[in-house]
Amino acid sequence: MTATGPATASVTAALALGDDALVLSHRLGEWAGHAPALEEEVALANIALDLLGQARVLLSLAGDEDELAYLREERAFRNLQLVEQPNGDFAHTIARQLYFSTYQHLLHAELAAGGGPFAPLAAKAVKEVAYHRDHAEQWTLRLGDGTETSHERMRRAYAALWRYTGEMFQPVEGLDVDWPALESRWLESVTEVLGRATLSVPEGPRTGAWSAGAGRQGIHTEPFGRMLAEMQHLHRSHPGASW
Amino acid sequence: MATAAAQRTARPQADGAAAREPADYQRVFDAAVAADERIEPRDWMPDAYRATLVRQIAQHAHSEIIGMQPEANWITRAPSLRRKAILMAKVQDEAGHGLYLYSAAETLGTGRDELLDKLHSGRQKYSSIFNYPTLTWADVGAIGWLVDGAAITNQVPLCRCSYGPYARAMVRICKEESFHQRQGYELLLALSKGTPEQHAMAQDAVDRWWWPSLMMFGPPDDESQHSAQSMAWKIKRHSNDELRQRFVDICVPQAESLGLTLPDPDLTWNEERGHYDFGPIDWSEFWDVLKGNGPCNEQRLTQRKRAHDEGAWVREAAAAYAAKHTGGAEAAAHETTGAERA
Amino acid sequence: MSTTDWPLWEVFVRSRRGLSHTHAGSLHAPDAELALRNARDLYTRRGEGVSIWVVPAAAITASSPDEKDPFFEPAADKPYRHPTFYEIPEGVKHL
């Protein structure tokens, strides 16, 4: 794929998956020094590092990883709006993790089995993501079925992020995936975990008024611009420098 | 493979002091220390030895945890993805090292909650170095090279500390930290060889971190409150000044290879001593920062307390869940043990 | 306070097949499941283990061989955690 110049569809897909991993890794990195328990500092950093590793492989398929991460404008990023959502409290972070890692796990399992250009990466990522999903599930159970406060926080978090979940199943060019089937498996899995956590599946639309597939088209939410400003500032301040 | 039941009765730290007469305890302890044997948690030990260890290990653990902050300050701004991954892994290690050390302290009978409480209320200290700010990206490099370098110089002898759990934690920490110092050096080297702006950034960071790093070895030997007794107990193996000199001797040639200058006009090789001479350290600054007047004392402690307080509902929820589901968890535990045995 | 304190667990790690589990340290966790996961994150970040036991006062929990892949694989591709990952000019000592 890289020898003769990457095919356009593959680049689109690599950017979509790579940006998801890059942006979520960045958000998780923001937890450093702020986690609710010292053990969670270690766990969240592990997940962030796995995602950053995935992002680097994927972005390198599409071009130079640093140029892509640091020199693109907001509109050129292809990540889901879900992953750019601010950390909020720990419940929001966990809800974002469960929604996304369940999706990512199913997606990578299918890509790994499909034998396409992303199969080697997906085969490795699926093992990492299995752990991320498990982490989110364990915490969902404990917070959902913990105290009244934690239950309410967890419920609110799942409801707040619900509207960003529809976008995950918009077909991505270059990925040979049965999207409707992926969506129903995702819904089944999330429903099952929420049920065990004494939570119910949120109601309401799974896409915002103008957000269906928007992140994948380069339309992002307000907090994303600020995130990029912080992430890119130093790199952009020293054009051409090596680090 | 041992059965679960057998393991449940095995107490790995019961090192049989019980058979001895109380009068012999001190003699047995002294003999063990003299023979370079390790003291283990269930051994008899003098109260002052225990208190000294708790104080030192706790301060060390607190330093790891507070020490996450100045570097985490740059994770979201790291200028390349490679550097970002390195920095995240390093800050993560610091959380891990804090955990190893709190565990070591707990073997002495003081719980982590109690230690954290003392940190949050200012009754226990952490290393003053973390009360200095990280103003530029180069500070991440300077911390790795100088601060971690000084820490390693301090810590390597602690791997032979007379208290077993502390020594074992230090072995693990030293092994993991060897990458911390190298990544800092490599980071500074890239800046030093980079654009003029990058070089200036690196020099500025070294200028700001050099003297505080030398202070990390603690006050001069003749003013050090705890040193003599700690050396006798073999908690400490070398004096503050000895370690400081060792660090200076190591750093001078490293700075030359970096192409950076150490901010001390008095730094010269002394043929007679076989060491580098260096200028006087401003100890008034050290004591001032220690008393709470450093640039970031307030900020560091406030963030630590905020993270702890904001996490309270999470920890409570997990405890409540465990209380509800205890039976289930134990059944699961036995099952997975069985699966592995098969 | 005592109702929210997470209990202490002792962690035993089997570093590779053929060796017995060895005490690695301890940690706090609210229950066995999270204790295992915390132990994995804390004591096997650099691929130091293939199996973990966590031991509270009265029980033993061990990860099963089936869990090995997703549990331990991710640590293997973080070479930057090891000192040999960094290029240091020749002649620079004590790093």
XYZ file of C-alpha atoms in Angstrom:
680
model
C 0.000 0.000 0.000
C 2.828 2.413 0.738
C 5.226 1.273 -1.977
C 3.213 2.584 -4.903
C 1.503 5.376 -3.040
C -1.528 4.569 -0.956
C -4.893 4.145 -2.564
C -7.297 6.965 -1.791
C -9.919 4.802 -0.135
C -7.320 3.274 2.156
C -6.057 6.704 3.117
C -9.568 7.803 3.994
C -10.006 4.762 6.188
C -6.579 5.065 7.803
C -7.307 8.681 8.673
C -10.718 7.882 10.112
C -9.435 5.085 12.336
C -6.146 6.817 13.088
C -7.793 10.079 14.094
C -10.221 8.250 16.370
C -7.301 6.649 18.193
C -5.205 9.821 18.225
C -7.925 12.048 19.603
C -9.173 9.620 22.233
C -5.608 8.966 23.348
C -5.137 12.693 23.785
C -8.285 13.009 25.866
C -7.224 10.120 28.093
C -3.800 11.719 28.450
C -5.521 14.719 30.011
C -6.358 12.521 32.996
C -2.717 12.230 34.033
C -2.471 13.486 37.589
C -6.249 13.779 37.952
C -7.511 10.183 38.158
C -9.870 9.132 40.951
C -7.421 6.547 42.307
C -3.715 6.011 41.764
C -4.413 2.608 40.237
C -6.589 4.333 37.642
C -3.714 6.635 36.675
C -1.909 3.539 35.516
C -4.931 1.983 33.806
C -5.970 5.102 31.875
C -2.401 5.703 30.737
C -2.164 2.121 29.473
C -5.253 2.608 27.346
C -4.038 5.977 26.091
C -0.708 4.450 25.101
C -2.356 1.563 23.247
C -4.478 4.045 21.302
C -1.539 6.276 20.546
C 0.350 3.255 19.242
C -2.579 2.402 16.959
C -2.819 6.008 15.794
C 0.850 6.117 14.854
C 0.603 2.984 12.719
C -2.569 4.165 11.013
C -1.431 7.715 10.350
C 1.844 6.390 8.990
C -0.177 4.455 6.419
C -1.646 7.760 5.299
C 1.507 9.907 5.408
C 3.882 11.383 7.993
C 2.406 10.836 11.442
C 3.563 14.147 12.875
C 2.573 16.222 9.869
C -0.860 14.668 10.008
C -1.274 15.081 13.741
C 0.179 18.530 14.133
C -0.283 20.393 10.876
C -3.815 19.595 9.758
C -6.596 22.054 10.379
C -9.650 21.030 12.342
C -11.713 20.388 9.189
C -9.182 17.842 7.928
C -9.587 15.561 10.951
C -11.800 12.552 10.317
C -12.437 11.305 13.855
C -15.849 10.666 15.325
C -17.332 13.456 17.371
C -17.695 10.975 20.223
C -13.960 10.669 20.877
C -13.344 14.413 20.947
C -15.914 15.004 23.696
C -14.277 16.424 26.838
C -13.493 14.019 29.669
C -16.156 15.403 31.995
C -16.278 13.438 35.232
C -15.022 9.866 35.467
C -18.494 8.583 34.535
C -18.419 10.488 31.229
C -14.990 9.131 30.449
C -16.130 5.592 31.173
C -19.301 5.989 29.096
C -17.249 7.321 26.183
C -14.879 4.379 26.627
C -17.614 1.760 26.602
C -19.398 3.204 23.593
C -16.189 3.558 21.633
C -14.254 0.465 22.686
C -17.256 -1.770 22.020
C -17.436 -0.307 18.512
C -13.702 -0.503 17.996
C -13.560 -4.077 19.214
C -16.283 -5.263 16.851
C -14.829 -3.267 13.967
C -11.266 -4.517 14.397
C -12.453 -8.091 14.834
C -14.211 -7.837 11.493
C -11.247 -6.132 9.818
C -8.867 -8.720 11.228
C -11.003 -11.550 9.878
C -11.522 -9.855 6.506
C -7.879 -10.001 5.445
C -7.816 -6.522 3.858
C -5.006 -3.967 4.187
C -5.899 -3.272 7.813
C -5.991 -6.909 8.915
C -2.519 -7.052 10.533
C -3.075 -3.864 12.493
C -6.602 -4.897 13.436
C -5.433 -8.305 14.668
C -3.149 -6.613 17.143
C -5.543 -3.807 18.046
C -8.405 -6.170 18.771
C -6.458 -7.645 21.684
C -5.687 -4.239 23.113
C -9.228 -3.042 22.665
C -10.631 -6.147 24.342
C -8.906 -4.921 27.442
C -10.174 -1.349 27.023
C -13.713 -2.640 26.654
C -13.331 -4.796 29.719
C -12.047 -1.818 31.717
C -15.068 0.268 30.685
C -17.428 -2.600 31.438
C -15.969 -3.222 34.901
C -16.322 0.428 35.813
C -19.796 0.685 34.325
C -20.889 -2.177 36.562
C -19.352 -0.635 39.652
C -20.576 2.885 39.063
C -23.996 1.860 37.759
C -24.582 -0.544 40.609
C -22.533 1.264 43.259
C -24.072 4.145 45.186
C -27.052 6.322 44.337
C -24.703 9.131 43.382
C -22.613 6.982 41.102
C -25.689 5.450 39.494
C -27.081 8.869 38.692
C -23.768 10.131 37.335
C -23.364 7.050 35.184
C -26.916 7.332 33.879
C -26.428 10.971 32.970
C -23.120 10.266 31.248
C -24.531 7.509 29.062
C -27.479 9.702 28.166
C -25.330 12.721 27.351
C -23.093 10.833 24.940
C -25.859 8.780 23.344
C -26.393 11.300 20.560
C -22.828 10.780 19.333
C -23.121 7.020 18.901
C -25.063 6.945 15.629
C -22.133 8.331 13.714
C -20.019 5.262 14.370
C -22.012 3.211 11.888
C -21.846 5.548 8.933
C -19.914 3.586 6.303
C -16.258 4.537 5.969
C -14.846 4.427 2.478
C -12.146 1.798 2.208
C -13.479 -0.439 4.966
C -15.286 -3.576 3.892
C -17.659 -3.900 6.815
C -21.276 -4.918 7.229
C -22.259 -1.715 9.024
C -25.875 -2.538 9.906
C -24.765 -5.862 11.384
C -21.987 -4.117 13.305
C -24.521 -1.667 14.666
C -26.897 -4.335 15.896
C -24.082 -6.263 17.564
C -22.902 -3.039 19.196
C -26.371 -2.249 20.460
C -26.780 -5.761 21.798
C -23.465 -5.643 23.641
C -23.999 -2.192 25.137
C -27.553 -3.077 26.159
C -26.310 -6.178 27.924
C -23.627 -4.341 29.909
C -25.920 -1.474 30.856
C -28.538 -3.980 31.972
C -26.122 -5.729 34.300
C -25.093 -2.320 35.632
C -28.766 -1.623 36.532
C -28.834 1.094 33.888
C -31.121 1.315 30.914
C -30.249 2.132 27.353
C -30.724 5.870 26.853
C -33.659 7.095 24.847
C -33.601 9.703 22.139
C -31.929 10.058 18.776
C -28.489 8.602 18.211
C -27.460 11.481 16.005
C -27.707 15.229 16.581
C -29.670 17.529 14.302
C -26.766 18.060 11.918
C -24.167 15.623 13.100
C -24.882 12.394 11.249
C -21.497 11.298 10.014
C -20.216 14.796 10.635
C -16.904 13.988 12.312
C -16.011 11.706 9.445
C -16.705 14.651 7.094
C -14.555 17.058 9.111
C -17.326 18.781 11.038
C -16.487 18.788 14.727
C -17.809 20.100 18.015
C -16.657 23.253 19.795
C -14.280 21.644 22.277
C -12.278 20.022 19.486
C -10.759 23.262 18.176
C -9.467 24.093 21.601
C -8.063 20.614 22.011
C -6.177 20.909 18.727
C -4.894 24.373 19.614
C -3.287 22.942 22.701
C -2.014 19.821 20.993
C -0.520 21.572 17.965
C 0.722 24.815 19.458
C 4.311 23.869 20.279
C 4.901 21.907 17.096
C 3.542 24.731 14.941
C 5.587 27.357 16.804
C 8.806 25.816 15.471
C 8.201 25.119 11.785
C 10.454 22.419 10.416
C 12.122 21.673 13.746
C 12.965 18.142 14.842
C 12.101 16.938 18.296
C 0.996 -26.193 42.272
C -0.013 -25.298 45.787
C -3.700 -25.318 46.595
C -5.580 -22.167 47.397
C -6.151 -23.408 50.918
C -2.457 -23.965 51.530
C -1.668 -20.512 50.275
C -4.263 -18.985 52.466
C -2.494 -20.272 55.560
C 1.004 -19.452 54.350
C 2.184 -16.167 55.822
C 5.266 -15.297 53.810
C 6.495 -12.656 56.209
C 6.367 -14.578 59.477
C 10.093 -14.704 60.045
C 9.900 -16.375 63.402
C 11.098 -13.796 65.886
C 8.446 -15.210 68.210
C 10.703 -17.936 69.574
C 13.089 -15.449 71.075
C 13.023 -13.715 74.430
C 12.058 -10.004 74.338
C 15.439 -9.004 75.733
C 17.142 -10.472 72.713
C 15.168 -8.495 70.142
C 17.476 -5.519 69.931
C 20.540 -7.763 69.795
C 19.060 -9.869 66.987
C 18.077 -6.730 65.060
C 21.522 -5.161 65.459
C 23.215 -8.376 64.405
C 21.050 -8.657 61.302
C 21.849 -5.080 60.286
C 25.537 -5.566 61.007
C 25.585 -8.731 58.887
C 23.918 -6.871 55.993
C 20.844 -9.033 56.271
C 17.457 -7.588 55.435
C 14.899 -6.685 58.043
C 11.470 -8.008 57.037
C 8.032 -6.679 58.019
C 7.265 -9.102 60.832
C 10.692 -8.861 62.431
C 11.053 -6.930 65.607
C 12.511 -3.497 64.932
C 13.136 -0.408 67.061
C 10.243 2.052 66.996
C 12.523 4.800 65.746
C 13.709 2.604 62.870
C 10.109 1.972 61.886
C 9.191 5.655 62.182
C 12.208 6.723 60.131
C 11.334 4.267 57.396
C 7.689 5.285 57.280
C 8.687 8.933 57.045
C 11.264 8.329 54.332
C 9.250 5.868 52.237
C 6.137 8.034 52.477
C 8.047 11.124 51.411
C 9.470 9.145 48.539
C 6.024 7.882 47.494
C 4.517 11.361 47.745
C 7.349 12.671 45.563
C 6.497 10.198 42.819
C 2.835 11.169 42.880
C 3.327 14.925 43.079
C 6.168 14.546 40.593
C 3.662 13.460 37.950
C 2.276 16.987 37.765
C 5.134 19.039 36.331
C 5.619 16.553 33.502
C 1.952 15.789 32.905
C 1.751 19.533 32.291
C 3.330 18.836 28.864
C 1.611 15.613 27.767
C -1.079 17.442 25.810
C 1.504 19.676 24.140
C 4.240 17.156 23.355
C 5.606 18.194 19.948
C 5.765 14.768 18.298
C 3.782 11.576 18.718
C 6.935 9.670 19.631
C 7.684 12.128 22.438
C 4.078 12.053 23.550
C 4.116 8.280 23.945
C 7.397 8.435 25.876
C 6.131 11.136 28.207
C 2.855 9.368 28.910
C 4.714 6.153 29.698
C 7.041 8.024 32.004
C 4.329 9.818 33.945
C 2.518 6.494 34.200
C 5.646 4.902 35.653
C 5.706 7.581 38.322
C 2.194 6.654 39.413
C 3.349 3.031 39.466
C 6.408 3.864 41.525
C 4.276 5.760 43.991
C 2.166 2.636 44.341
C 5.174 0.364 44.908
C 6.388 2.702 47.611
C 3.052 3.109 49.360
C 2.917 -0.689 49.446
C 6.356 -0.823 51.038
C 5.253 1.723 53.644
C 2.130 -0.306 54.349
C 4.209 -3.310 55.372
C 5.228 -1.178 58.341
C 1.634 -0.893 59.467
C 0.688 2.512 58.098
C -2.128 2.498 55.528
C -2.020 4.422 52.293
C -5.069 6.463 53.245
C -3.320 7.651 56.358
C -0.218 8.568 54.365
C -2.229 10.413 51.718
C -4.055 12.214 54.459
C -0.748 13.390 55.899
C 0.394 14.536 52.476
C -2.827 16.437 51.851
C -2.727 18.122 55.247
C 0.933 19.078 54.861
C 2.152 16.873 57.712
C 4.357 14.845 55.384
C 6.592 16.321 52.708
C 7.529 15.471 49.163
C 10.700 16.390 47.334
C 10.981 20.169 46.977
C 12.151 19.832 43.392
C 8.555 19.382 42.266
C 7.670 22.828 43.527
C 9.467 24.293 40.536
C 7.430 24.940 37.370
C 7.878 23.352 33.923
C 7.807 26.455 31.756
C 8.897 25.019 28.423
C 9.083 21.690 26.660
C 12.823 21.561 27.405
C 11.971 21.286 31.096
C 10.710 17.790 30.394
C 14.207 16.964 29.172
C 15.927 18.707 32.063
C 13.775 16.840 34.563
C 14.647 13.540 32.936
C 18.356 14.219 32.744
C 18.989 16.135 35.965
C 16.121 15.458 38.345
C 15.821 11.770 37.492
C 19.595 11.570 37.314
C 19.869 12.930 40.853
C 17.066 10.660 41.992
C 18.795 7.605 40.540
C 22.078 8.571 42.199
C 20.161 8.696 45.457
C 18.172 5.558 44.810
C 20.723 3.057 43.583
C 22.230 2.690 47.073
C 18.702 2.305 48.477
C 18.436 -0.995 46.592
C 20.677 -2.305 49.380
C 18.705 -0.652 52.154
C 18.370 -2.777 55.296
C 14.573 -2.891 55.084
C 13.592 -5.633 52.632
C 10.342 -4.291 51.123
C 11.867 -0.850 50.550
C 14.991 -2.331 48.975
C 12.891 -4.540 46.688
C 10.691 -1.636 45.631
C 13.819 0.339 44.823
C 15.263 -2.448 42.699
C 12.131 -2.401 40.608
C 11.999 1.371 40.434
C 15.665 1.785 39.487
C 15.277 -0.762 36.726
C 12.287 1.063 35.298
C 13.727 4.534 35.761
C 16.790 3.938 33.674
C 14.693 4.887 30.634
C 13.517 8.072 32.305
C 16.941 9.611 32.450
C 17.922 8.524 28.954
C 14.790 9.911 27.353
C 15.464 13.258 29.036
C 19.019 13.320 27.806
C 17.971 12.377 24.296
C 15.253 15.047 24.332
C 17.745 17.742 25.352
C 20.245 16.536 22.783
C 17.656 16.906 20.019
C 16.943 20.455 21.199
C 20.587 21.352 21.642
C 21.360 20.237 18.092
C 18.152 21.724 16.719
C 17.276 25.286 15.750
C 18.815 28.221 17.680
C 15.454 28.668 19.433
C 15.433 25.032 20.508
C 19.015 25.248 21.716
C 18.210 28.337 23.773
C 15.191 26.557 25.219
C 17.389 23.660 26.322
C 20.022 25.932 27.867
C 17.377 27.913 29.723
C 15.930 24.731 31.193
C 19.328 23.484 32.343
C 20.028 26.897 33.867
C 16.853 26.686 35.921
C 17.075 23.015 36.974
C 20.772 22.596 37.763
C 20.884 24.126 41.235
C 17.575 22.707 42.459
C 18.825 19.283 41.315
C 21.916 19.618 43.490
C 19.660 20.508 46.401
C 17.831 17.203 45.944
C 20.611 15.443 47.849
C 19.568 17.299 50.966
C 21.434 19.666 53.258
C 25.210 19.397 53.770
C 26.275 16.492 55.971
C 26.986 18.654 59.009
C 23.447 20.076 58.926
C 21.555 16.929 58.049
C 19.127 16.053 60.790
C 18.562 12.365 60.121
C 21.662 11.213 58.279
C 23.890 9.679 60.959
C 21.269 7.371 62.451
C 20.011 6.343 59.002
C 23.535 5.404 57.997
C 23.980 3.341 61.157
C 20.759 1.501 60.369
C 21.887 1.013 56.772
C 18.771 2.687 55.493
C 21.156 5.145 53.937
C 24.514 4.073 52.570
C 26.234 7.280 51.538
C 26.179 10.822 52.877
C 24.350 13.665 51.143
C 27.571 15.402 50.142
C 29.116 12.193 48.845
C 26.142 11.544 46.549
C 26.003 15.162 45.446
C 29.662 15.044 44.453
C 29.112 11.801 42.561
C 26.246 13.430 40.653
C 28.269 16.529 39.733
C 31.141 14.369 38.511
C 28.773 12.407 36.291
C 26.973 15.453 34.901
C 29.891 17.611 33.791
C 31.037 15.385 30.899
C 27.417 14.644 29.997
C 26.723 18.382 29.683
C 29.741 18.737 27.404
C 28.422 16.040 25.095
C 25.073 17.798 25.086
C 26.685 21.069 24.053
C 25.083 22.820 27.012
C 26.652 24.770 29.856
C 26.064 24.115 33.525
C 25.306 27.446 35.214
C 28.203 27.434 37.680
C 31.337 29.509 36.947
C 33.184 27.747 39.776
C 32.850 24.318 38.217
C 36.434 23.087 37.714
C 38.259 19.790 37.828
C 40.303 19.385 40.994
C 43.188 17.083 40.199
C 44.087 16.625 43.827
C 40.624 15.540 44.970
C 39.880 13.675 41.770
C 36.508 15.442 41.672
C 34.914 18.554 40.248
C 34.780 21.549 42.560
C 31.517 23.448 42.379
C 30.165 26.753 43.642
C 28.222 27.345 46.864
C 24.604 26.214 46.948
C 22.010 28.767 48.016
C 20.568 26.872 50.957
C 18.272 29.731 51.902
C 16.329 28.956 48.723
C 16.173 25.282 49.688
C 14.769 25.984 53.140
C 12.374 28.557 51.768
C 10.898 26.128 49.223
C 10.767 23.406 51.864
C 8.765 25.714 54.110
C 6.155 26.114 51.395
C 7.305 29.220 49.593
C 8.402 27.660 46.320
C 6.809 28.716 43.042
C 4.351 25.799 42.938
C 3.865 24.400 46.458
C 0.294 25.592 46.718
C -0.601 24.601 43.170
C 0.781 21.043 43.450
C -0.945 20.238 46.696
C -4.214 21.805 45.586
C -4.307 19.704 42.435
C -3.491 16.538 44.382
C -6.265 17.212 46.877
C -8.721 18.073 44.150
C -8.055 14.836 42.283
C -8.460 12.904 45.521
C -11.661 14.679 46.523
C -13.214 14.524 43.069
C -12.452 10.815 42.953
C -14.119 10.086 46.283
C -17.487 9.175 44.759
C -15.789 6.702 42.405
C -13.912 4.962 45.204
C -17.043 4.886 47.347
C -19.093 3.402 44.513
C -16.556 0.652 43.911
C -16.471 -0.176 47.610
C -20.289 -0.248 47.713
C -20.415 -2.526 44.675
C -17.860 -4.878 46.215
C -19.889 -5.028 49.421
C -23.011 -5.974 47.451
C -21.290 -8.574 45.319
C -18.700 -10.084 47.661
C -20.078 -13.596 47.429
C -19.985 -13.514 43.666
C -16.456 -12.173 43.501
C -15.091 -14.892 45.755
C -16.777 -17.649 43.830
C -15.304 -16.246 40.625
C -11.865 -16.115 42.180
C -11.873 -19.786 43.045
C -13.146 -20.673 39.628
C -10.383 -18.913 37.712
C -7.755 -20.454 39.975
C -9.192 -23.835 39.199
C -9.207 -23.161 35.479
C -5.530 -22.354 35.459
C -4.630 -25.407 37.472
C -6.404 -27.570 34.958
C -13.495 6.649 55.888
C -13.062 2.944 56.534
C -16.087 1.983 54.436
C -14.489 3.480 51.321
C -10.940 2.248 51.882
C -10.161 -0.342 49.291
C -8.618 -3.473 50.791
C -5.035 -4.480 50.149
C -4.182 -7.353 47.802
C -0.907 -9.172 47.462
C 0.159 -9.731 43.892
C 1.992 -12.789 42.593
C 3.298 -12.856 39.051
C 4.468 -15.803 37.001
C 7.132 -14.201 34.846
C 7.159 -17.009 32.280
C 5.991 -20.539 31.861
C 8.078 -22.961 33.862
C 8.522 -20.590 36.777
C 6.330 -20.316 39.817
C 4.378 -17.245 40.760
C 6.549 -14.824 42.667
C 5.446 -12.094 44.992
C 5.640 -8.816 43.088
C 4.135 -6.391 45.582
C 0.715 -5.269 46.639
C -2.031 -2.892 45.666
C -5.445 -1.632 46.665
C -8.641 -2.615 44.909
C -12.288 -2.786 45.866
C -12.676 -6.382 44.699
C -10.888 -9.308 43.101
C -11.766 -8.399 39.523
C -10.342 -4.921 39.713
C -7.398 -6.131 41.772
C -6.400 -8.416 38.893
C -6.723 -5.662 36.364
C -4.822 -3.193 38.496
C -2.111 -5.779 39.028
C -1.848 -6.316 35.290
C -1.440 -2.605 34.697
C 0.935 -2.060 37.567
C 3.170 -5.102 37.639
C 3.276 -6.261 34.016
C 3.585 -3.013 32.054
C 6.813 -4.219 30.503
C 5.630 -7.706 29.724
C 6.947 -9.109 33.009
C 4.296 -11.761 33.382
C 2.098 -14.402 31.823
C -0.151 -14.995 34.819
C -1.134 -13.131 37.958
C -2.580 -14.087 41.300
C -4.052 -11.532 43.623
C -4.538 -12.629 47.182
C -6.797 -10.897 49.669
C -6.957 -12.098 53.259
C -8.874 -15.257 52.446
C -8.916 -15.966 48.745
C -6.726 -16.381 45.691
C -7.624 -15.165 42.231
C -5.508 -15.945 39.203
C -5.807 -14.946 35.585
C -6.387 -17.958 33.390
C -4.117 -18.919 30.495
C -6.949 -18.036 28.148
C -6.659 -14.420 29.110
C -3.004 -14.260 28.247
C -3.196 -12.647 24.833
C -5.268 -9.525 25.376
C -4.005 -9.300 28.942
C -0.292 -9.096 28.260
C 0.276 -8.471 24.596
C -0.056 -4.681 24.627
C 3.037 -4.231 26.776
C 5.305 -5.798 24.184
C 5.180 -2.941 21.704
C 6.271 -0.081 23.946
C 10.030 -0.210 23.390
C 10.377 3.333 24.660
C 9.906 2.045 28.178
C 13.313 0.410 27.963
C 16.585 2.329 28.151
C 18.009 0.694 25.039
C 15.383 2.537 22.975
C 17.343 5.781 23.253
C 20.313 6.778 21.174
C 23.030 8.313 23.274
C 26.307 9.468 21.692
C 29.315 7.249 22.207
C 31.391 8.047 25.231
C 28.566 9.470 27.337
C 28.649 7.563 30.591
C 26.410 6.759 33.533
C 23.146 7.019 31.646
